[in-house]
Amino acid sequence: MNTILYRLLCVAILSLSAGCTKILDIEPNDRVSPEDLFASKEGVEAQMANLYGRLPIEDFNYSPNRGFNIGVGNDVNNAGFMAAHFSDEAIHPEYNDFGEEWFDYWEDGYRLIRDINTLLQTVPQLANIDQAAKDKLSAEGYFLRAYTYFALAKRYGGVPLIESPQLYDGNINELKVPRNTEKETWDFILADCDRAIQGFGDAENGPRRADKWVALALQSRAALFAASIAKFSHQPYVSFSGPAVDQGLVGIETKFAETYYDQCIAASAALMKSGKFGLYQAEPATPEEAAENYRQFFQQPDQYLNGVREPIFIKSYASNTPLAHNYDVWFSPRQMVLDPNLYPGRMNPTLDFVDAFEDYTDDGTGKVKPLNTRTDGNEGDYNGFNLQTSYIAYPQDAPYQIAEGRDARLRAMILFPGETWNSTRIIIQGGLVKSNGSGFYYRTQASETGQDGQTYYTYGAASGTQYSGFDPTLGHYTRSGFLFKKFMQIDHPIEQAWSRSTQSWIDFRYGEILLNYAEAVVEKSSPSGEENQTAREALNSVRRRAAHTDQIALNQQNVRKERFVELAFENKRRWDLVRWRTFHKSFENRVRKGLVPFLDLRSNPAHYIFVRVNPLGIEAKTFDYLWYYKDIPGTSANGLIQNP
Amino acid sequence: MKSNVTFYSLIVCSLLGASCQKDNLDGPNATFYGELRDRKTGELIPQEVSDGSRVYYIEQGWANPPVQNTVIKSDGTFKNGMMFSGDYKIIMDRGNYVPLDTLDMNIHKGENFKVFEVNPYLRILEPEIVKKDRSIIATFKLEQVTSNQVYRISLFAHAHTDVSNKLNIVNKTLDLNRSITDGETFQLSINLDEYSSTLVAGNSYYFRIGAQSQGNETKYNYAASVKIDL
């Protein structure tokens, strides 16, 4: 019996192998050839959607601890970490993660580049589309490639520049391309932008796909990055050592900074002169109006795409698919999200950030105005509550008045204690001062009778679902004393569930271009009078949109402050600190600060006071200068020279 | 039938065992340890407890060998008990001392002891930290070893003896950004009233003077930490 089976098996195997001899010549059924794919409009759309979808856009689904497109092919739960948590913009109420990105953007980047190179190689050979369509597709290819190399260069410095798809012919060593210098890498990115700009012509294709204007915006941003590397990667800012430095694979000679700043100025100026873009509601009548405009704009950017528009390039999402995002789940206040499977309240803007705004003194100096907490004006004390200290009293029903008179954007981005979310009053309170003045509670739930005979609680209410701050359980409650409003769906609440958020991400907007221009002019060595004038107008028009009425001077401090407050939470801040090479100096054993509202029962009616603190459980953080360049993965196999 | 199964599984198991032996590599067989000492005074050079100086080394004889490193401990000694014997390039840089030239060194089986004599960027001379009324006052002089200017001087406080730039709860730093004159005396102080919740009366804390030189990839130089009861 067994022998018969074996024989049958042998025959079967032999016949199978006989049928397979031409296996290498068979066209695989699970692949589509480029000709077939690009034969139809739908095929082109599908391939371009694929490439755009994989583009390393630092959007709502980018997380420094997980990478790009979280939720696509992996778990959507990234613990609610965003780039803001890895900078001075925010702290996280549950975890202390910080530092350089925790993932490598290397293989994904080169896979995408390979597919883009294949596109660029295929398009000219296509028979069934006209030359104009070919030019547009190629231009998009150059844009996508520039964007991808930009993502590599800002992480790794000089990288191998691969301009056409590699072919494997049995010699593995031919596939190993050494690193180009950092200068060559940036030059290549800017040249790809130029190729894209040339290829597109003036036809509009935006804002969800690239056109000339999107390519110019990318060039503006990339040139500014390259210029900053050239200018600030030297003493006294920071310097590195090792073979990668000796061979120019990281760092650019200072003398090249000028060229890059000029390229940024030229690209930004082209956008500014195009007449197609402008700030949304550029001249509000009052700060209140400015705050509402700014908030609405980020809440629903898709509604502001007609006519002269601010968004230049946006990324949209689809609800209840892996292509949705989760900002509304992660960052709504605890009181708005009661589902035990969701984890709200994870974005806690820092007091450092809140203190970085101007008020409306508008005396032309642009100086920042930290919040007022004490009658003696000593705003440098982070020792916590003290019974002897004289604090400024804010009304029990309106503690948010502490933000009164501050820059409109602050109120548009930050939820202050006692403000309403849709129609719910959000309670953020971390302490309670006893009515007889004999003591206080701080971050332990307790109750106390006020002078009006009512019962008051440390966190502002008896139950954990009725307040949104400071309770150390669950990590649902803010530790900094602030919550987050930018981008959030407050006016039209969406279902509180995973993957429901679809507000578009603005990747490039006119406001950034204005500030790029201003920064390039400030940093270059001898700008012309006209450039100075335009840059000052650009800087002040961004402020004007926030209802400021004066003209502040064009200098490094003012430009950097304006970028901080205008572009906050748009995932730009970390890279600003990186390219200015100020990250390691501003984060040296630094604790990001918080502000605790205490309900003070010593008066009748009770009143709120605010106490500056080092938030409990928030560790001191250091940014190591060696993190400016990430380690290249797999150097023992790919033979690349490692970064410092 | 049952015995067959046992028989075959025995064969499979023995095959598995046989194949594993060839895959086994010899483990680390060398220990590399030593000290970082001041070439002039002969003293150990104290280090930052985190992100301090390191001994970097590259094992020769491999394609694309990575740079490995061993942390120099806060007392200025280092020890790696898991080294492979062989030829190494030793790189002594990115520390709080003037970098040395790359050194070729054979690490042999067993124990290898090495003292690296270096010039610290800055020497902190005659350090004195005292509590006076409600202040902690640090007084010291500096010896600037290189032509690099002094970047900054600091007084740090922490409950742990390894108090330093990366481990402190109070940090009084003064940016100098200049060269110093010989015999110049520096003073830094911490007003305890400003730090009532961090430096709590009744507890003990360590205080330490640090100074950092300008230059490429420098780190702080430290005096010994001093314990003071508040």
JSON list of C-alpha atoms in Angstrom, two decimals, chain B residues 36-189:
[
{"chain": "B", "resi": 36, "resn": "LEU", "atom": "CA", "xyz": [40.24, 58.34, 32.55]},
{"chain": "B", "resi": 37, "resn": "ARG", "atom": "CA", "xyz": [42.82, 60.43, 34.37]},
{"chain": "B", "resi": 38, "resn": "ASP", "atom": "CA", "xyz": [43.94, 64.04, 34.32]},
{"chain": "B", "resi": 39, "resn": "ARG", "atom": "CA", "xyz": [47.37, 64.11, 32.70]},
{"chain": "B", "resi": 40, "resn": "LYS", "atom": "CA", "xyz": [48.51, 66.89, 35.02]},
{"chain": "B", "resi": 41, "resn": "THR", "atom": "CA", "xyz": [47.07, 66.01, 38.40]},
{"chain": "B", "resi": 42, "resn": "GLY", "atom": "CA", "xyz": [46.70, 62.27, 37.93]},
{"chain": "B", "resi": 43, "resn": "GLU", "atom": "CA", "xyz": [43.17, 62.38, 39.31]},
{"chain": "B", "resi": 44, "resn": "LEU", "atom": "CA", "xyz": [40.21, 60.53, 37.85]},
{"chain": "B", "resi": 45, "resn": "ILE", "atom": "CA", "xyz": [38.00, 62.84, 35.77]},
{"chain": "B", "resi": 46, "resn": "PRO", "atom": "CA", "xyz": [34.39, 62.81, 37.02]},
{"chain": "B", "resi": 47, "resn": "GLN", "atom": "CA", "xyz": [31.66, 62.39, 34.42]},
{"chain": "B", "resi": 48, "resn": "GLU", "atom": "CA", "xyz": [28.04, 63.23, 33.85]},
{"chain": "B", "resi": 49, "resn": "VAL", "atom": "CA", "xyz": [25.91, 60.35, 35.11]},
{"chain": "B", "resi": 50, "resn": "SER", "atom": "CA", "xyz": [23.95, 60.23, 31.85]},
{"chain": "B", "resi": 51, "resn": "ASP", "atom": "CA", "xyz": [25.27, 61.26, 28.42]},
{"chain": "B", "resi": 52, "resn": "GLY", "atom": "CA", "xyz": [28.79, 61.55, 29.79]},
{"chain": "B", "resi": 53, "resn": "SER", "atom": "CA", "xyz": [32.04, 60.67, 28.04]},
{"chain": "B", "resi": 54, "resn": "ARG", "atom": "CA", "xyz": [32.42, 57.27, 26.43]},
{"chain": "B", "resi": 55, "resn": "VAL", "atom": "CA", "xyz": [35.16, 55.05, 25.11]},
{"chain": "B", "resi": 56, "resn": "TYR", "atom": "CA", "xyz": [34.39, 54.41, 21.42]},
{"chain": "B", "resi": 57, "resn": "TYR", "atom": "CA", "xyz": [35.90, 51.46, 19.61]},
{"chain": "B", "resi": 58, "resn": "ILE", "atom": "CA", "xyz": [35.72, 49.68, 16.26]},
{"chain": "B", "resi": 59, "resn": "GLU", "atom": "CA", "xyz": [36.66, 46.02, 15.96]},
{"chain": "B", "resi": 60, "resn": "GLN", "atom": "CA", "xyz": [38.92, 45.48, 12.97]},
{"chain": "B", "resi": 61, "resn": "GLY", "atom": "CA", "xyz": [38.66, 42.66, 10.47]},
{"chain": "B", "resi": 62, "resn": "TRP", "atom": "CA", "xyz": [35.00, 42.98, 9.53]},
{"chain": "B", "resi": 63, "resn": "ALA", "atom": "CA", "xyz": [33.22, 44.63, 6.64]},
{"chain": "B", "resi": 64, "resn": "ASN", "atom": "CA", "xyz": [31.41, 47.82, 7.74]},
{"chain": "B", "resi": 65, "resn": "PRO", "atom": "CA", "xyz": [32.03, 47.40, 11.47]},
{"chain": "B", "resi": 66, "resn": "PRO", "atom": "CA", "xyz": [29.85, 49.63, 13.64]},
{"chain": "B", "resi": 67, "resn": "VAL", "atom": "CA", "xyz": [31.26, 51.98, 16.26]},
{"chain": "B", "resi": 68, "resn": "GLN", "atom": "CA", "xyz": [30.67, 50.48, 19.69]},
{"chain": "B", "resi": 69, "resn": "ASN", "atom": "CA", "xyz": [31.07, 52.24, 22.97]},
{"chain": "B", "resi": 70, "resn": "THR", "atom": "CA", "xyz": [31.35, 51.85, 26.70]},
{"chain": "B", "resi": 71, "resn": "VAL", "atom": "CA", "xyz": [30.13, 54.52, 29.06]},
{"chain": "B", "resi": 72, "resn": "ILE", "atom": "CA", "xyz": [32.69, 56.06, 31.37]},
{"chain": "B", "resi": 73, "resn": "LYS", "atom": "CA", "xyz": [31.09, 55.97, 34.79]},
{"chain": "B", "resi": 74, "resn": "SER", "atom": "CA", "xyz": [30.56, 59.04, 36.91]},
{"chain": "B", "resi": 75, "resn": "ASP", "atom": "CA", "xyz": [33.77, 58.35, 38.86]},
{"chain": "B", "resi": 76, "resn": "GLY", "atom": "CA", "xyz": [35.90, 58.29, 35.68]},
{"chain": "B", "resi": 77, "resn": "THR", "atom": "CA", "xyz": [36.35, 54.53, 35.35]},
{"chain": "B", "resi": 78, "resn": "PHE", "atom": "CA", "xyz": [34.96, 52.18, 32.76]},
{"chain": "B", "resi": 79, "resn": "LYS", "atom": "CA", "xyz": [34.61, 48.42, 32.36]},
{"chain": "B", "resi": 80, "resn": "ASN", "atom": "CA", "xyz": [33.27, 46.22, 29.59]},
{"chain": "B", "resi": 81, "resn": "GLY", "atom": "CA", "xyz": [33.35, 42.57, 30.61]},
{"chain": "B", "resi": 82, "resn": "MET", "atom": "CA", "xyz": [31.79, 41.33, 27.36]},
{"chain": "B", "resi": 83, "resn": "MET", "atom": "CA", "xyz": [34.42, 42.15, 24.74]},
{"chain": "B", "resi": 84, "resn": "PHE", "atom": "CA", "xyz": [35.71, 39.90, 22.00]},
{"chain": "B", "resi": 85, "resn": "SER", "atom": "CA", "xyz": [39.46, 39.65, 21.79]},
{"chain": "B", "resi": 86, "resn": "GLY", "atom": "CA", "xyz": [40.92, 41.16, 18.64]},
{"chain": "B", "resi": 87, "resn": "ASP", "atom": "CA", "xyz": [42.35, 44.32, 17.12]},
{"chain": "B", "resi": 88, "resn": "TYR", "atom": "CA", "xyz": [40.50, 47.51, 17.82]},
{"chain": "B", "resi": 89, "resn": "LYS", "atom": "CA", "xyz": [40.65, 51.17, 16.97]},
{"chain": "B", "resi": 90, "resn": "ILE", "atom": "CA", "xyz": [39.98, 53.16, 20.11]},
{"chain": "B", "resi": 91, "resn": "ILE", "atom": "CA", "xyz": [38.47, 56.62, 19.68]},
{"chain": "B", "resi": 92, "resn": "MET", "atom": "CA", "xyz": [38.54, 58.97, 22.63]},
{"chain": "B", "resi": 93, "resn": "ASP", "atom": "CA", "xyz": [36.50, 62.05, 21.78]},
{"chain": "B", "resi": 94, "resn": "ARG", "atom": "CA", "xyz": [33.15, 63.77, 22.49]},
{"chain": "B", "resi": 95, "resn": "GLY", "atom": "CA", "xyz": [34.10, 63.96, 26.14]},
{"chain": "B", "resi": 96, "resn": "ASN", "atom": "CA", "xyz": [34.94, 66.62, 28.69]},
{"chain": "B", "resi": 97, "resn": "TYR", "atom": "CA", "xyz": [38.61, 66.50, 27.69]},
{"chain": "B", "resi": 98, "resn": "VAL", "atom": "CA", "xyz": [40.72, 67.30, 24.65]},
{"chain": "B", "resi": 99, "resn": "PRO", "atom": "CA", "xyz": [40.21, 64.37, 22.22]},
{"chain": "B", "resi": 100, "resn": "LEU", "atom": "CA", "xyz": [43.07, 61.90, 21.81]},
{"chain": "B", "resi": 101, "resn": "ASP", "atom": "CA", "xyz": [44.39, 60.58, 18.51]},
{"chain": "B", "resi": 102, "resn": "THR", "atom": "CA", "xyz": [42.78, 57.31, 17.43]},
{"chain": "B", "resi": 103, "resn": "LEU", "atom": "CA", "xyz": [44.63, 54.45, 19.04]},
{"chain": "B", "resi": 104, "resn": "ASP", "atom": "CA", "xyz": [45.26, 50.93, 17.72]},
{"chain": "B", "resi": 105, "resn": "MET", "atom": "CA", "xyz": [44.95, 48.40, 20.48]},
{"chain": "B", "resi": 106, "resn": "ASN", "atom": "CA", "xyz": [44.93, 44.65, 20.73]},
{"chain": "B", "resi": 107, "resn": "ILE", "atom": "CA", "xyz": [42.43, 43.34, 23.22]},
{"chain": "B", "resi": 108, "resn": "HIS", "atom": "CA", "xyz": [43.66, 39.93, 24.26]},
{"chain": "B", "resi": 109, "resn": "LYS", "atom": "CA", "xyz": [41.80, 37.16, 26.03]},
{"chain": "B", "resi": 110, "resn": "GLY", "atom": "CA", "xyz": [41.22, 37.87, 29.68]},
{"chain": "B", "resi": 111, "resn": "GLU", "atom": "CA", "xyz": [41.70, 41.19, 31.39]},
{"chain": "B", "resi": 112, "resn": "ASN", "atom": "CA", "xyz": [42.92, 44.34, 29.64]},
{"chain": "B", "resi": 113, "resn": "PHE", "atom": "CA", "xyz": [43.58, 47.41, 31.76]},
{"chain": "B", "resi": 114, "resn": "LYS", "atom": "CA", "xyz": [44.18, 50.83, 30.25]},
{"chain": "B", "resi": 115, "resn": "VAL", "atom": "CA", "xyz": [44.61, 54.28, 31.70]},
{"chain": "B", "resi": 116, "resn": "PHE", "atom": "CA", "xyz": [43.78, 57.14, 29.35]},
{"chain": "B", "resi": 117, "resn": "GLU", "atom": "CA", "xyz": [45.65, 60.27, 30.35]},
{"chain": "B", "resi": 118, "resn": "VAL", "atom": "CA", "xyz": [43.89, 63.32, 29.00]},
{"chain": "B", "resi": 119, "resn": "ASN", "atom": "CA", "xyz": [43.68, 67.07, 29.44]},
{"chain": "B", "resi": 120, "resn": "PRO", "atom": "CA", "xyz": [40.28, 68.10, 30.75]},
{"chain": "B", "resi": 121, "resn": "TYR", "atom": "CA", "xyz": [38.98, 71.23, 29.03]},
{"chain": "B", "resi": 122, "resn": "LEU", "atom": "CA", "xyz": [38.64, 73.00, 32.35]},
{"chain": "B", "resi": 123, "resn": "ARG", "atom": "CA", "xyz": [39.96, 72.33, 35.83]},
{"chain": "B", "resi": 124, "resn": "ILE", "atom": "CA", "xyz": [37.91, 73.56, 38.74]},
{"chain": "B", "resi": 125, "resn": "LEU", "atom": "CA", "xyz": [40.29, 74.78, 41.42]},
{"chain": "B", "resi": 126, "resn": "GLU", "atom": "CA", "xyz": [39.71, 75.47, 45.10]},
{"chain": "B", "resi": 127, "resn": "PRO", "atom": "CA", "xyz": [36.00, 74.62, 44.97]},
{"chain": "B", "resi": 128, "resn": "GLU", "atom": "CA", "xyz": [34.08, 75.57, 48.06]},
{"chain": "B", "resi": 129, "resn": "ILE", "atom": "CA", "xyz": [30.33, 75.27, 48.64]},
{"chain": "B", "resi": 130, "resn": "VAL", "atom": "CA", "xyz": [28.86, 76.59, 51.88]},
{"chain": "B", "resi": 131, "resn": "LYS", "atom": "CA", "xyz": [25.45, 77.41, 53.26]},
{"chain": "B", "resi": 132, "resn": "LYS", "atom": "CA", "xyz": [25.24, 80.95, 54.47]},
{"chain": "B", "resi": 133, "resn": "ASP", "atom": "CA", "xyz": [21.93, 82.22, 55.87]},
{"chain": "B", "resi": 134, "resn": "ARG", "atom": "CA", "xyz": [19.34, 81.26, 53.24]},
{"chain": "B", "resi": 135, "resn": "SER", "atom": "CA", "xyz": [21.80, 80.84, 50.42]},
{"chain": "B", "resi": 136, "resn": "ILE", "atom": "CA", "xyz": [24.10, 78.17, 49.05]},
{"chain": "B", "resi": 137, "resn": "ILE", "atom": "CA", "xyz": [27.25, 79.87, 47.85]},
{"chain": "B", "resi": 138, "resn": "ALA", "atom": "CA", "xyz": [29.83, 78.24, 45.60]},
{"chain": "B", "resi": 139, "resn": "THR", "atom": "CA", "xyz": [33.25, 79.82, 45.15]},
{"chain": "B", "resi": 140, "resn": "PHE", "atom": "CA", "xyz": [35.91, 78.52, 42.81]},
{"chain": "B", "resi": 141, "resn": "LYS", "atom": "CA", "xyz": [38.63, 79.29, 40.32]},
{"chain": "B", "resi": 142, "resn": "LEU", "atom": "CA", "xyz": [39.07, 77.85, 36.86]},
{"chain": "B", "resi": 143, "resn": "GLU", "atom": "CA", "xyz": [42.03, 76.70, 34.84]},
{"chain": "B", "resi": 144, "resn": "GLN", "atom": "CA", "xyz": [41.35, 77.05, 31.15]},
{"chain": "B", "resi": 145, "resn": "VAL", "atom": "CA", "xyz": [43.40, 74.29, 29.55]},
{"chain": "B", "resi": 146, "resn": "THR", "atom": "CA", "xyz": [42.81, 75.10, 25.87]},
{"chain": "B", "resi": 147, "resn": "SER", "atom": "CA", "xyz": [42.46, 78.34, 23.97]},
{"chain": "B", "resi": 148, "resn": "ASN", "atom": "CA", "xyz": [38.71, 77.71, 23.79]},
{"chain": "B", "resi": 149, "resn": "GLN", "atom": "CA", "xyz": [36.68, 80.23, 25.73]},
{"chain": "B", "resi": 150, "resn": "VAL", "atom": "CA", "xyz": [34.68, 79.21, 28.76]},
{"chain": "B", "resi": 151, "resn": "TYR", "atom": "CA", "xyz": [31.09, 78.67, 27.63]},
{"chain": "B", "resi": 152, "resn": "ARG", "atom": "CA", "xyz": [29.34, 78.59, 31.02]},
{"chain": "B", "resi": 153, "resn": "ILE", "atom": "CA", "xyz": [29.68, 77.86, 34.72]},
{"chain": "B", "resi": 154, "resn": "SER", "atom": "CA", "xyz": [27.03, 76.23, 36.87]},
{"chain": "B", "resi": 155, "resn": "LEU", "atom": "CA", "xyz": [25.97, 75.26, 40.34]},
{"chain": "B", "resi": 156, "resn": "PHE", "atom": "CA", "xyz": [23.69, 72.22, 40.42]},
{"chain": "B", "resi": 157, "resn": "ALA", "atom": "CA", "xyz": [21.60, 70.72, 43.22]},
{"chain": "B", "resi": 158, "resn": "HIS", "atom": "CA", "xyz": [20.00, 67.30, 43.55]},
{"chain": "B", "resi": 159, "resn": "ALA", "atom": "CA", "xyz": [19.29, 64.69, 46.22]},
{"chain": "B", "resi": 160, "resn": "HIS", "atom": "CA", "xyz": [21.67, 62.27, 44.51]},
{"chain": "B", "resi": 161, "resn": "THR", "atom": "CA", "xyz": [25.44, 62.42, 44.79]},
{"chain": "B", "resi": 162, "resn": "ASP", "atom": "CA", "xyz": [25.82, 62.31, 40.98]},
{"chain": "B", "resi": 163, "resn": "VAL", "atom": "CA", "xyz": [24.19, 65.73, 40.63]},
{"chain": "B", "resi": 164, "resn": "SER", "atom": "CA", "xyz": [25.13, 67.25, 37.26]},
{"chain": "B", "resi": 165, "resn": "ASN", "atom": "CA", "xyz": [23.89, 69.08, 34.19]},
{"chain": "B", "resi": 166, "resn": "LYS", "atom": "CA", "xyz": [21.54, 66.26, 33.20]},
{"chain": "B", "resi": 167, "resn": "LEU", "atom": "CA", "xyz": [20.55, 65.39, 36.77]},
{"chain": "B", "resi": 168, "resn": "ASN", "atom": "CA", "xyz": [19.50, 68.33, 38.86]},
{"chain": "B", "resi": 169, "resn": "ILE", "atom": "CA", "xyz": [16.49, 69.96, 40.37]},
{"chain": "B", "resi": 170, "resn": "VAL", "atom": "CA", "xyz": [18.07, 73.39, 40.63]},
{"chain": "B", "resi": 171, "resn": "ASN", "atom": "CA", "xyz": [20.46, 74.76, 38.08]},
{"chain": "B", "resi": 172, "resn": "LYS", "atom": "CA", "xyz": [22.17, 78.13, 38.43]},
{"chain": "B", "resi": 173, "resn": "THR", "atom": "CA", "xyz": [24.07, 78.69, 35.23]},
{"chain": "B", "resi": 174, "resn": "LEU", "atom": "CA", "xyz": [25.97, 81.75, 34.11]},
{"chain": "B", "resi": 175, "resn": "ASP", "atom": "CA", "xyz": [26.98, 82.04, 30.46]},
{"chain": "B", "resi": 176, "resn": "LEU", "atom": "CA", "xyz": [30.51, 83.42, 30.26]},
{"chain": "B", "resi": 177, "resn": "ASN", "atom": "CA", "xyz": [31.47, 83.01, 26.58]},
{"chain": "B", "resi": 178, "resn": "ARG", "atom": "CA", "xyz": [34.88, 84.53, 27.21]},
{"chain": "B", "resi": 179, "resn": "SER", "atom": "CA", "xyz": [38.39, 83.58, 28.18]},
{"chain": "B", "resi": 180, "resn": "ILE", "atom": "CA", "xyz": [39.21, 83.91, 31.85]},
{"chain": "B", "resi": 181, "resn": "THR", "atom": "CA", "xyz": [42.13, 85.60, 33.51]},
{"chain": "B", "resi": 182, "resn": "ASP", "atom": "CA", "xyz": [44.47, 83.66, 35.76]},
{"chain": "B", "resi": 183, "resn": "GLY", "atom": "CA", "xyz": [43.39, 83.55, 39.36]},
{"chain": "B", "resi": 184, "resn": "GLU", "atom": "CA", "xyz": [39.93, 84.90, 38.59]},
{"chain": "B", "resi": 185, "resn": "THR", "atom": "CA", "xyz": [37.42, 83.87, 41.26]},
{"chain": "B", "resi": 186, "resn": "PHE", "atom": "CA", "xyz": [33.86, 82.92, 40.41]},
{"chain": "B", "resi": 187, "resn": "GLN", "atom": "CA", "xyz": [30.86, 82.81, 42.64]},
{"chain": "B", "resi": 188, "resn": "LEU", "atom": "CA", "xyz": [27.44, 81.28, 42.07]},
{"chain": "B", "resi": 189, "resn": "SER", "atom": "CA", "xyz": [24.64, 81.13, 44.60]}
]
